[in-house]
Structure formats: C-alpha cells, structure tokens
Amino acid sequence: MSNAKRMTIVFTILISIFSLMPISAMADKAVSSFEIKITSQEAKIEISVVGKNLTDVFAYDISMKYDSSRLKFVGARTALTGFSVDPIVKKGTIRFAHTKTGNSAGETGDKELVLLKFERIAEGNAEVSLQAVQLVNSKLEMNELKPVLQVTVAGKSITVDWKDIKGHWAESAIREAAELGFVTGYADGTFLPNRAVTRAEFSAMMVRALHLELGADSKLAFNDSDRIAAWAKPYIATAVKAGLLKGYDDGSFRADQLINRTEMVAVVMRALDLKADQKTKLQFADALEIPVWATGYVAAAVETGIIKGRNGNRFAPQEHATRAESVVVILAMLKQK
C-alpha cells in the first residue's frame, strides 16, 4: 500500500473519530476568529480562509458554501505542513480537512488554513460563505465553531436588451437564464423566444446549465456525425456521455432535427434522475399521444412542476419545444436540483 493511500485511510479514520468525540471548549487563552480574503483576476478567483489567534491547532475541518451557478470550483491547497484530504465538493458546498502528523505541536497565531480556487462561469455577483470550522488540538480535543462570514465575489451583470422579449410571458425567465449564462441572443439584437430548438441547441443549453465540463474528445459514433456542426460536437458528446441525450435506432443523432416537448422533458428528467411509474395516469386531453417510453418522465415532470400543459389541457407531446419553453423548463430543473 502506498504511503499516500495509507495516510488517506489513517486521516479518514481520525476525522471520523473526531466527529464522534464530544465537542470540547479548548482551553484557549485567546478566542480564535476567521477571515475570508478574495483575490480576483478576470475569470480566475482565489479565496483564502485565515484563522486568527489560533492556539495549538493540530487538525481542522472547514465547510464552505458557494454559488455554483456562477462559480466553478477548481481546487484547494494549504501551505501548512501535514496531510490534506481531497476536498469533498457537492451541490455548492466544499469540505476541506487537514492534519499535522507525528508528535509535532499544533499551529498557533494567524495562519492561512486553505486557499480555494474558482473559475467564473456566469456573470453577476456570487456569494461565498464560511459555514463551520472544527479545530482539533494536539490532545485530540475538538472545538466546533460556526462563524457568520459571507463575502461577495463581484461580477458585472448582463444587460439583456433583446428587443423581442419585452412583455413576453417568459421574459423574466429569459433574463435569469442569460444571467446564468446558458442562453445567448442573436447578432441582430433578438432572442427569438418562439423559435423552435434543435437537438444540438438543446444539448448546448443543458451542458451549460449543468456546468458539465466539455471533454477534449468530441468524437461521436453516430452514422450522421459528419453532418453535425463543429461547434455542436463537444456539447453533444458531453450530453451523450452524461446520459442526457441518446441517438435513434438507426444509429443517427439528427442534430438539426427540432426537439419536441416529449424529448425535452425526457432530457431534463434524466438530469434529475427522476421517473414516475409508467402506470401513472396523466390528465391531459392528449395523454394517449404521449409515447409509452416517455410516460414516466412526463408524469414526474408534471408532479414536480417542471412543465405544464399548453392551452386546452393539452401536453402537445409531438409539438416542437420553443426557446422560451426550453429556458423555463431548464430553470425549473435547476431549482429542483
């Protein structure tokens, strides 16, 4: 077993033991406090957490929260000696733990505990907060602190002045989607909210909205791959790899084909990993027109409020999804996640 793997196991067991120990008020003469510092250069952002008036800190566990719709976590490090566990990142939270080793004394004074690195993925202000800190001294006594610290990573707001969205039923949703960075307008100053969406375009919207990392390999195995536009290939490859979109039985993907409402719902529900029972009865007047394979997806989408029917109590399963509908459904998906 490698030394790194052995240290990971030892530290994981150690942190687990700390979690089970009663919280002790460590006999510090000085009260520890914390500070968050921000360094920003274009899209690159660094945030450091500094401990003030520390006394004999042998190990620590830090929990942070950040706006994952505008910031992408890149990595974390500390300059302190010892061993760090790989950060645990989940749903806009980061947990970073570090310990010294051997019989050395704990850290004392003012120390930078962790430096977090982010990339900006959408415009607008992003909040980052320190949720909790667990400090462990060399006697293995733990003290849990919950400082109220929040900072704002400033970012310019998108000015949405598309001339064809004012007064549209989805205007506010379109503006929000633009702020989140997963839709853009056209060179002539329009958004075209009622325009139908292709499978390639919807792939791109989903990949951007979910902040999926574009792979270096955008090769596609579909028999019509040579007819897919170069700009769309990385998005389609990423969406297919994530299990969001699939090809057809004849081996084609049909990137330029307009996506219908049934397919749109299936994609977003795959992203949420939700599907209702196939036997669920839908109350739409055209429920029988919904393909059997998609009934579970549509039922789950309706139950969770992801999508609604059209006029006349119709779901319109075979009708093309518009750009406005796509935006509203994707935003509902993000809120559900």
mmCIF file of C-alpha atoms in Angstrom:
data_model
loop_
_atom_site.group_PDB
_atom_site.id
_atom_site.type_symbol
_atom_site.label_atom_id
_atom_site.label_comp_id
_atom_site.label_asym_id
_atom_site.label_seq_id
_atom_site.Cartn_x
_atom_site.Cartn_y
_atom_site.Cartn_z
ATOM 1 C CA MET A 1 0.000 0.000 0.000
ATOM 2 C CA SER A 2 1.393 3.434 -0.942
ATOM 3 C CA ASN A 3 2.193 5.997 1.757
ATOM 4 C CA ALA A 4 -0.374 8.423 0.307
ATOM 5 C CA LYS A 5 -3.143 5.809 0.404
ATOM 6 C CA ARG A 6 -2.151 4.768 3.934
ATOM 7 C CA MET A 7 -2.248 8.405 5.091
ATOM 8 C CA THR A 8 -5.681 8.884 3.485
ATOM 9 C CA ILE A 9 -7.074 5.905 5.382
ATOM 10 C CA VAL A 10 -5.480 6.985 8.662
ATOM 11 C CA PHE A 11 -6.752 10.560 8.334
ATOM 12 C CA THR A 12 -10.247 9.428 7.348
ATOM 13 C CA ILE A 13 -10.405 7.259 10.474
ATOM 14 C CA LEU A 14 -9.015 10.129 12.541
ATOM 15 C CA ILE A 15 -11.629 12.602 11.284
ATOM 16 C CA SER A 16 -14.367 10.010 11.891
ATOM 17 C CA ILE A 17 -13.185 9.672 15.483
ATOM 18 C CA PHE A 18 -13.203 13.460 15.863
ATOM 19 C CA SER A 19 -16.794 13.551 14.625
ATOM 20 C CA LEU A 20 -17.827 11.130 17.366
ATOM 21 C CA MET A 21 -15.986 12.931 20.153
ATOM 22 C CA PRO A 22 -17.854 15.361 22.400
ATOM 23 C CA ILE A 23 -17.211 18.957 21.479
ATOM 24 C CA SER A 24 -14.775 20.374 23.969
ATOM 25 C CA ALA A 25 -14.223 24.008 24.752
ATOM 26 C CA MET A 26 -10.497 24.023 24.220
ATOM 27 C CA ALA A 27 -8.736 25.984 26.881
ATOM 28 C CA ASP A 28 -7.533 28.797 24.636
ATOM 29 C CA LYS A 29 -6.430 31.998 26.255
ATOM 30 C CA ALA A 30 -7.281 33.856 23.055
ATOM 31 C CA VAL A 31 -10.506 33.404 21.151
ATOM 32 C CA SER A 32 -9.973 32.163 17.603
ATOM 33 C CA SER A 33 -11.662 34.025 14.747
ATOM 34 C CA PHE A 34 -11.631 33.784 10.982
ATOM 35 C CA GLU A 35 -11.272 35.999 7.937
ATOM 36 C CA ILE A 36 -12.026 35.483 4.238
ATOM 37 C CA LYS A 37 -9.860 37.185 1.632
ATOM 38 C CA ILE A 38 -10.598 37.426 -2.098
ATOM 39 C CA THR A 39 -8.170 37.805 -4.984
ATOM 40 C CA SER A 40 -9.779 38.158 -8.399
ATOM 41 C CA GLN A 41 -8.180 38.400 -11.830
ATOM 42 C CA GLU A 42 -10.652 38.261 -14.713
ATOM 43 C CA ALA A 43 -12.287 34.803 -14.559
ATOM 44 C CA LYS A 44 -9.774 33.409 -12.026
ATOM 45 C CA ILE A 45 -10.775 33.797 -8.365
ATOM 46 C CA GLU A 46 -8.899 32.784 -5.211
ATOM 47 C CA ILE A 47 -10.483 32.802 -1.763
ATOM 48 C CA SER A 48 -8.431 32.179 1.362
ATOM 49 C CA VAL A 49 -9.666 31.358 4.851
ATOM 50 C CA VAL A 50 -7.386 32.729 7.555
ATOM 51 C CA GLY A 51 -7.526 31.651 11.187
ATOM 52 C CA LYS A 52 -6.747 34.421 13.695
ATOM 53 C CA ASN A 53 -5.353 33.859 17.214
ATOM 54 C CA LEU A 54 -5.135 30.113 16.747
ATOM 55 C CA THR A 55 -3.793 28.009 19.609
ATOM 56 C CA ASP A 56 -2.346 24.514 19.121
ATOM 57 C CA VAL A 57 -4.412 23.602 16.052
ATOM 58 C CA PHE A 58 -3.266 20.115 15.078
ATOM 59 C CA ALA A 59 -6.091 19.359 12.624
ATOM 60 C CA TYR A 60 -9.059 21.184 11.163
ATOM 61 C CA ASP A 61 -12.131 20.602 9.025
ATOM 62 C CA ILE A 62 -13.640 23.548 7.099
ATOM 63 C CA SER A 63 -17.080 23.699 5.457
ATOM 64 C CA MET A 64 -17.744 26.350 2.801
ATOM 65 C CA LYS A 65 -20.729 27.226 0.635
ATOM 66 C CA TYR A 66 -20.519 28.933 -2.770
ATOM 67 C CA ASP A 67 -22.746 29.963 -5.675
ATOM 68 C CA SER A 68 -22.241 27.037 -8.070
ATOM 69 C CA SER A 69 -24.374 28.724 -10.726
ATOM 70 C CA ARG A 70 -21.696 31.405 -11.181
ATOM 71 C CA LEU A 71 -18.517 29.820 -9.842
ATOM 72 C CA LYS A 72 -16.808 26.543 -10.710
ATOM 73 C CA PHE A 73 -14.579 25.022 -8.018
ATOM 74 C CA VAL A 74 -11.108 24.261 -9.362
ATOM 75 C CA GLY A 75 -9.052 23.151 -6.367
ATOM 76 C CA ALA A 76 -7.817 23.771 -2.835
ATOM 77 C CA ARG A 77 -4.489 23.750 -1.041
ATOM 78 C CA THR A 78 -2.770 24.802 2.160
ATOM 79 C CA ALA A 79 0.814 25.829 2.792
ATOM 80 C CA LEU A 80 0.771 24.261 6.259
ATOM 81 C CA THR A 81 2.783 21.105 6.821
ATOM 82 C CA GLY A 82 0.956 17.828 7.194
ATOM 83 C CA PHE A 83 -1.595 15.915 5.157
ATOM 84 C CA SER A 84 -4.770 17.131 3.414
ATOM 85 C CA VAL A 85 -7.726 15.057 2.286
ATOM 86 C CA ASP A 86 -9.027 15.749 -1.228
ATOM 87 C CA PRO A 87 -11.850 18.329 -0.960
ATOM 88 C CA ILE A 88 -15.382 16.933 -0.876
ATOM 89 C CA VAL A 89 -17.473 19.019 -3.290
ATOM 90 C CA LYS A 90 -21.235 18.542 -3.526
ATOM 91 C CA LYS A 91 -24.125 20.803 -4.508
ATOM 92 C CA GLY A 92 -22.362 24.104 -3.900
ATOM 93 C CA THR A 93 -20.555 23.038 -0.714
ATOM 94 C CA ILE A 94 -16.876 22.319 -0.117
ATOM 95 C CA ARG A 95 -15.388 20.427 2.796
ATOM 96 C CA PHE A 96 -11.624 20.634 3.302
ATOM 97 C CA ALA A 97 -9.708 18.807 6.055
ATOM 98 C CA HIS A 98 -6.043 18.903 7.042
ATOM 99 C CA THR A 99 -3.924 17.436 9.834
ATOM 100 C CA LYS A 100 -0.363 17.651 11.030
ATOM 101 C CA THR A 101 1.494 14.378 11.560
ATOM 102 C CA GLY A 102 3.738 12.856 14.182
ATOM 103 C CA ASN A 103 4.316 14.401 17.590
ATOM 104 C CA SER A 104 4.574 17.969 16.344
ATOM 105 C CA ALA A 105 2.812 20.829 18.094
ATOM 106 C CA GLY A 106 -0.296 22.417 16.609
ATOM 107 C CA GLU A 107 -0.375 25.700 14.701
ATOM 108 C CA THR A 108 -0.500 28.907 16.747
ATOM 109 C CA GLY A 109 -1.094 32.518 15.728
ATOM 110 C CA ASP A 110 -2.542 33.794 12.433
ATOM 111 C CA LYS A 111 -2.454 31.138 9.704
ATOM 112 C CA GLU A 112 -3.971 30.711 6.246
ATOM 113 C CA LEU A 113 -5.896 27.448 6.598
ATOM 114 C CA VAL A 114 -6.938 26.944 2.983
ATOM 115 C CA LEU A 115 -6.764 28.650 -0.402
ATOM 116 C CA LEU A 116 -9.714 27.842 -2.671
ATOM 117 C CA LYS A 117 -9.541 28.384 -6.423
ATOM 118 C CA PHE A 118 -12.573 29.076 -8.631
ATOM 119 C CA GLU A 119 -13.372 29.990 -12.211
ATOM 120 C CA ARG A 120 -16.243 32.305 -13.084
ATOM 121 C CA ILE A 121 -18.777 30.571 -15.332
ATOM 122 C CA ALA A 122 -21.550 33.194 -15.341
ATOM 123 C CA GLU A 123 -21.825 36.920 -14.804
ATOM 124 C CA GLY A 124 -23.291 38.563 -11.712
ATOM 125 C CA ASN A 125 -22.351 38.667 -8.037
ATOM 126 C CA ALA A 126 -21.577 35.329 -6.357
ATOM 127 C CA GLU A 127 -21.782 34.672 -2.621
ATOM 128 C CA VAL A 128 -19.215 32.567 -0.737
ATOM 129 C CA SER A 129 -19.653 31.801 2.964
ATOM 130 C CA LEU A 130 -17.827 30.005 5.740
ATOM 131 C CA GLN A 131 -20.306 27.598 7.332
ATOM 132 C CA ALA A 132 -18.364 25.782 10.045
ATOM 133 C CA VAL A 133 -14.853 25.070 11.308
ATOM 134 C CA GLN A 134 -13.774 22.164 13.503
ATOM 135 C CA LEU A 135 -10.470 22.642 15.271
ATOM 136 C CA VAL A 136 -8.594 19.773 16.949
ATOM 137 C CA ASN A 137 -5.638 20.351 19.253
ATOM 138 C CA SER A 138 -2.655 18.075 19.900
ATOM 139 C CA LYS A 139 -4.566 16.458 22.790
ATOM 140 C CA LEU A 140 -7.287 15.448 20.312
ATOM 141 C CA GLU A 141 -9.812 17.821 21.864
ATOM 142 C CA MET A 142 -12.222 19.246 19.329
ATOM 143 C CA ASN A 143 -13.934 22.603 19.190
ATOM 144 C CA GLU A 144 -16.616 23.333 16.599
ATOM 145 C CA LEU A 145 -17.137 26.953 15.589
ATOM 146 C CA LYS A 146 -19.812 28.401 13.324
ATOM 147 C CA PRO A 147 -18.640 31.851 12.291
ATOM 148 C CA VAL A 148 -21.061 34.034 10.343
ATOM 149 C CA LEU A 149 -18.853 35.026 7.424
ATOM 150 C CA GLN A 150 -20.022 35.757 3.897
ATOM 151 C CA VAL A 151 -18.310 37.599 1.083
ATOM 152 C CA THR A 152 -19.445 38.656 -2.369
ATOM 153 C CA VAL A 153 -17.376 37.982 -5.461
ATOM 154 C CA ALA A 154 -18.327 40.974 -7.565
ATOM 155 C CA GLY A 155 -19.132 40.477 -11.208
ATOM 156 C CA LYS A 156 -20.733 42.636 -13.826
ATOM 157 C CA SER A 157 -24.367 41.980 -14.595
ATOM 158 C CA ILE A 158 -25.534 41.018 -18.059
ATOM 159 C CA THR A 159 -27.540 43.734 -19.762
ATOM 160 C CA VAL A 160 -30.345 41.959 -21.544
ATOM 161 C CA ASP A 161 -31.812 44.317 -24.129
ATOM 162 C CA TRP A 162 -33.188 41.872 -26.663
ATOM 163 C CA LYS A 163 -35.922 43.760 -28.418
ATOM 164 C CA ASP A 164 -38.324 40.834 -28.787
ATOM 165 C CA ILE A 165 -38.673 39.642 -25.160
ATOM 166 C CA LYS A 166 -40.307 42.682 -23.557
ATOM 167 C CA GLY A 167 -43.798 41.675 -22.476
ATOM 168 C CA HIS A 168 -43.248 38.048 -23.444
ATOM 169 C CA TRP A 169 -44.713 35.517 -20.983
ATOM 170 C CA ALA A 170 -41.185 34.124 -20.354
ATOM 171 C CA GLU A 171 -39.360 37.482 -20.172
ATOM 172 C CA SER A 172 -38.197 37.144 -16.549
ATOM 173 C CA ALA A 173 -37.081 33.545 -17.110
ATOM 174 C CA ILE A 174 -35.112 34.509 -20.214
ATOM 175 C CA ARG A 175 -33.359 37.286 -18.301
ATOM 176 C CA GLU A 176 -32.479 34.867 -15.492
ATOM 177 C CA ALA A 177 -31.170 32.294 -17.972
ATOM 178 C CA ALA A 178 -28.977 34.967 -19.568
ATOM 179 C CA GLU A 179 -27.574 35.878 -16.138
ATOM 180 C CA LEU A 180 -26.762 32.206 -15.555
ATOM 181 C CA GLY A 181 -25.045 32.090 -18.920
ATOM 182 C CA PHE A 182 -26.739 29.165 -20.626
ATOM 183 C CA VAL A 183 -28.527 31.157 -23.354
ATOM 184 C CA THR A 184 -27.483 33.963 -25.671
ATOM 185 C CA GLY A 185 -29.215 36.152 -28.220
ATOM 186 C CA TYR A 186 -28.578 36.782 -31.901
ATOM 187 C CA ALA A 187 -26.414 39.365 -33.641
ATOM 188 C CA ASP A 188 -29.446 41.367 -34.754
ATOM 189 C CA GLY A 189 -30.437 42.057 -31.140
ATOM 190 C CA THR A 190 -33.188 39.435 -30.889
ATOM 191 C CA PHE A 191 -33.677 36.364 -28.730
ATOM 192 C CA LEU A 192 -36.437 34.748 -30.811
ATOM 193 C CA PRO A 193 -38.282 33.214 -27.826
ATOM 194 C CA ASN A 194 -40.870 31.469 -30.013
ATOM 195 C CA ARG A 195 -38.345 29.855 -32.311
ATOM 196 C CA ALA A 196 -38.118 26.054 -32.189
ATOM 197 C CA VAL A 197 -34.967 24.448 -30.754
ATOM 198 C CA THR A 198 -32.805 21.801 -32.428
ATOM 199 C CA ARG A 199 -31.406 18.800 -30.599
ATOM 200 C CA ALA A 200 -27.922 20.309 -30.925
ATOM 201 C CA GLU A 201 -29.046 23.633 -29.442
ATOM 202 C CA PHE A 202 -30.812 21.949 -26.534
ATOM 203 C CA SER A 203 -27.704 19.850 -25.872
ATOM 204 C CA ALA A 204 -25.662 23.038 -25.575
ATOM 205 C CA MET A 205 -28.215 24.674 -23.244
ATOM 206 C CA MET A 206 -28.221 21.654 -20.924
ATOM 207 C CA VAL A 207 -24.448 21.289 -20.812
ATOM 208 C CA ARG A 208 -24.017 24.995 -19.992
ATOM 209 C CA ALA A 209 -26.818 24.996 -17.412
ATOM 210 C CA LEU A 210 -25.420 21.948 -15.612
ATOM 211 C CA HIS A 211 -21.838 23.223 -15.893
ATOM 212 C CA LEU A 212 -20.696 19.953 -17.411
ATOM 213 C CA GLU A 213 -17.065 20.030 -18.436
ATOM 214 C CA LEU A 214 -16.547 19.725 -22.184
ATOM 215 C CA GLY A 215 -14.324 16.751 -22.907
ATOM 216 C CA ALA A 216 -11.246 17.046 -25.059
ATOM 217 C CA ASP A 217 -12.536 14.161 -27.194
ATOM 218 C CA SER A 218 -15.653 15.174 -29.111
ATOM 219 C CA LYS A 219 -15.703 12.180 -31.452
ATOM 220 C CA LEU A 220 -19.176 10.797 -31.989
ATOM 221 C CA ALA A 221 -20.131 7.282 -33.054
ATOM 222 C CA PHE A 222 -23.380 8.243 -34.801
ATOM 223 C CA ASN A 223 -23.639 7.481 -38.516
ATOM 224 C CA ASP A 224 -24.502 11.116 -39.249
ATOM 225 C CA SER A 225 -21.644 12.615 -37.197
ATOM 226 C CA ASP A 226 -20.098 14.116 -40.309
ATOM 227 C CA ARG A 227 -23.214 16.273 -40.698
ATOM 228 C CA ILE A 228 -23.036 17.714 -37.164
ATOM 229 C CA ALA A 229 -21.665 21.265 -36.958
ATOM 230 C CA ALA A 230 -18.218 21.587 -35.393
ATOM 231 C CA TRP A 231 -19.442 23.960 -32.656
ATOM 232 C CA ALA A 232 -22.086 21.429 -31.543
ATOM 233 C CA LYS A 233 -19.930 18.296 -31.376
ATOM 234 C CA PRO A 234 -18.340 18.953 -27.939
ATOM 235 C CA TYR A 235 -21.739 19.731 -26.409
ATOM 236 C CA ILE A 236 -23.418 16.681 -27.944
ATOM 237 C CA ALA A 237 -20.522 14.414 -26.932
ATOM 238 C CA THR A 238 -20.723 15.714 -23.349
ATOM 239 C CA ALA A 239 -24.511 15.387 -23.185
ATOM 240 C CA VAL A 240 -24.407 11.856 -24.591
ATOM 241 C CA LYS A 241 -21.650 10.819 -22.187
ATOM 242 C CA ALA A 242 -23.720 12.182 -19.283
ATOM 243 C CA GLY A 243 -26.676 10.090 -20.430
ATOM 244 C CA LEU A 244 -28.887 13.088 -21.182
ATOM 245 C CA LEU A 245 -29.485 12.502 -24.888
ATOM 246 C CA LYS A 246 -29.432 9.375 -26.973
ATOM 247 C CA GLY A 247 -29.353 8.542 -30.644
ATOM 248 C CA TYR A 248 -32.026 6.789 -32.692
ATOM 249 C CA ASP A 249 -32.402 3.113 -33.510
ATOM 250 C CA ASP A 250 -30.948 3.676 -36.981
ATOM 251 C CA GLY A 251 -27.669 4.912 -35.454
ATOM 252 C CA SER A 252 -28.237 8.594 -36.180
ATOM 253 C CA PHE A 253 -28.320 11.568 -33.780
ATOM 254 C CA ARG A 254 -30.114 14.096 -36.009
ATOM 255 C CA ALA A 255 -28.540 17.196 -34.500
ATOM 256 C CA ASP A 256 -30.502 19.628 -36.677
ATOM 257 C CA GLN A 257 -33.849 17.992 -36.008
ATOM 258 C CA LEU A 258 -36.202 20.127 -33.913
ATOM 259 C CA ILE A 259 -36.641 18.700 -30.434
ATOM 260 C CA ASN A 260 -40.216 18.016 -29.370
ATOM 261 C CA ARG A 261 -41.722 18.554 -25.925
ATOM 262 C CA THR A 262 -41.570 14.866 -25.052
ATOM 263 C CA GLU A 263 -37.841 14.640 -25.826
ATOM 264 C CA MET A 264 -37.162 17.890 -23.956
ATOM 265 C CA VAL A 265 -38.867 16.563 -20.822
ATOM 266 C CA ALA A 266 -37.032 13.240 -21.050
ATOM 267 C CA VAL A 267 -33.663 15.008 -21.174
ATOM 268 C CA VAL A 268 -34.263 17.203 -18.119
ATOM 269 C CA MET A 269 -35.727 14.336 -16.097
ATOM 270 C CA ARG A 270 -32.692 12.193 -16.892
ATOM 271 C CA ALA A 271 -30.586 15.020 -15.494
ATOM 272 C CA LEU A 272 -32.675 14.897 -12.302
ATOM 273 C CA ASP A 273 -32.701 11.081 -12.338
ATOM 274 C CA LEU A 274 -36.482 11.123 -11.828
ATOM 275 C CA LYS A 275 -39.093 8.953 -13.458
ATOM 276 C CA ALA A 276 -42.598 8.163 -12.274
ATOM 277 C CA ASP A 277 -44.354 4.813 -12.589
ATOM 278 C CA GLN A 278 -45.277 4.020 -16.196
ATOM 279 C CA LYS A 279 -48.807 3.254 -14.962
ATOM 280 C CA THR A 280 -49.301 6.815 -13.701
ATOM 281 C CA LYS A 281 -52.364 8.317 -15.369
ATOM 282 C CA LEU A 282 -51.917 11.723 -16.962
ATOM 283 C CA GLN A 283 -54.937 14.030 -17.124
ATOM 284 C CA PHE A 284 -54.083 15.777 -20.392
ATOM 285 C CA ALA A 285 -56.670 15.583 -23.148
ATOM 286 C CA ASP A 286 -53.990 14.216 -25.494
ATOM 287 C CA ALA A 287 -52.347 11.892 -22.927
ATOM 288 C CA LEU A 288 -52.701 8.914 -25.269
ATOM 289 C CA GLU A 289 -50.425 10.652 -27.767
ATOM 290 C CA ILE A 290 -47.507 10.608 -25.319
ATOM 291 C CA PRO A 291 -45.138 7.729 -26.217
ATOM 292 C CA VAL A 292 -45.196 4.871 -23.719
ATOM 293 C CA TRP A 293 -41.440 5.117 -23.142
ATOM 294 C CA ALA A 294 -41.840 8.759 -22.029
ATOM 295 C CA THR A 295 -44.919 8.458 -19.808
ATOM 296 C CA GLY A 296 -42.847 8.127 -16.640
ATOM 297 C CA TYR A 297 -40.727 11.149 -17.495
ATOM 298 C CA VAL A 298 -43.736 13.327 -18.309
ATOM 299 C CA ALA A 299 -45.613 12.257 -15.176
ATOM 300 C CA ALA A 300 -42.610 13.031 -12.950
ATOM 301 C CA ALA A 301 -42.094 16.392 -14.676
ATOM 302 C CA VAL A 302 -45.721 17.378 -14.118
ATOM 303 C CA GLU A 303 -45.687 16.193 -10.485
ATOM 304 C CA THR A 304 -42.561 18.220 -9.679
ATOM 305 C CA GLY A 305 -43.774 21.312 -11.555
ATOM 306 C CA ILE A 306 -41.037 21.117 -14.175
ATOM 307 C CA ILE A 307 -43.523 21.560 -17.006
ATOM 308 C CA LYS A 308 -47.178 22.400 -17.613
ATOM 309 C CA GLY A 309 -49.517 21.711 -20.481
ATOM 310 C CA ARG A 310 -50.493 24.072 -23.263
ATOM 311 C CA ASN A 311 -53.887 25.648 -23.896
ATOM 312 C CA GLY A 312 -56.864 23.301 -23.974
ATOM 313 C CA ASN A 313 -55.381 20.946 -21.359
ATOM 314 C CA ARG A 314 -53.010 19.554 -23.983
ATOM 315 C CA PHE A 315 -49.486 18.351 -23.387
ATOM 316 C CA ALA A 316 -48.695 18.542 -27.109
ATOM 317 C CA PRO A 317 -46.067 15.764 -26.955
ATOM 318 C CA GLN A 318 -45.072 15.917 -30.611
ATOM 319 C CA GLU A 319 -45.022 19.699 -30.976
ATOM 320 C CA HIS A 320 -41.670 21.434 -31.107
ATOM 321 C CA ALA A 321 -40.239 22.995 -27.953
ATOM 322 C CA THR A 322 -39.566 26.731 -28.245
ATOM 323 C CA ARG A 323 -36.578 28.609 -26.906
ATOM 324 C CA ALA A 324 -38.788 30.196 -24.253
ATOM 325 C CA GLU A 325 -40.177 26.820 -23.139
ATOM 326 C CA SER A 326 -36.674 25.356 -23.028
ATOM 327 C CA VAL A 327 -35.475 28.175 -20.783
ATOM 328 C CA VAL A 328 -38.394 27.798 -18.361
ATOM 329 C CA VAL A 329 -38.028 24.018 -18.128
ATOM 330 C CA ILE A 330 -34.257 24.163 -17.591
ATOM 331 C CA LEU A 331 -34.627 26.794 -14.855
ATOM 332 C CA ALA A 332 -37.239 24.621 -13.134
ATOM 333 C CA MET A 333 -34.806 21.696 -13.366
ATOM 334 C CA LEU A 334 -32.015 23.748 -11.758
ATOM 335 C CA LYS A 335 -34.293 24.799 -8.901
ATOM 336 C CA GLN A 336 -35.326 21.172 -8.391
ATOM 337 C CA LYS A 337 -31.657 20.094 -8.237
#
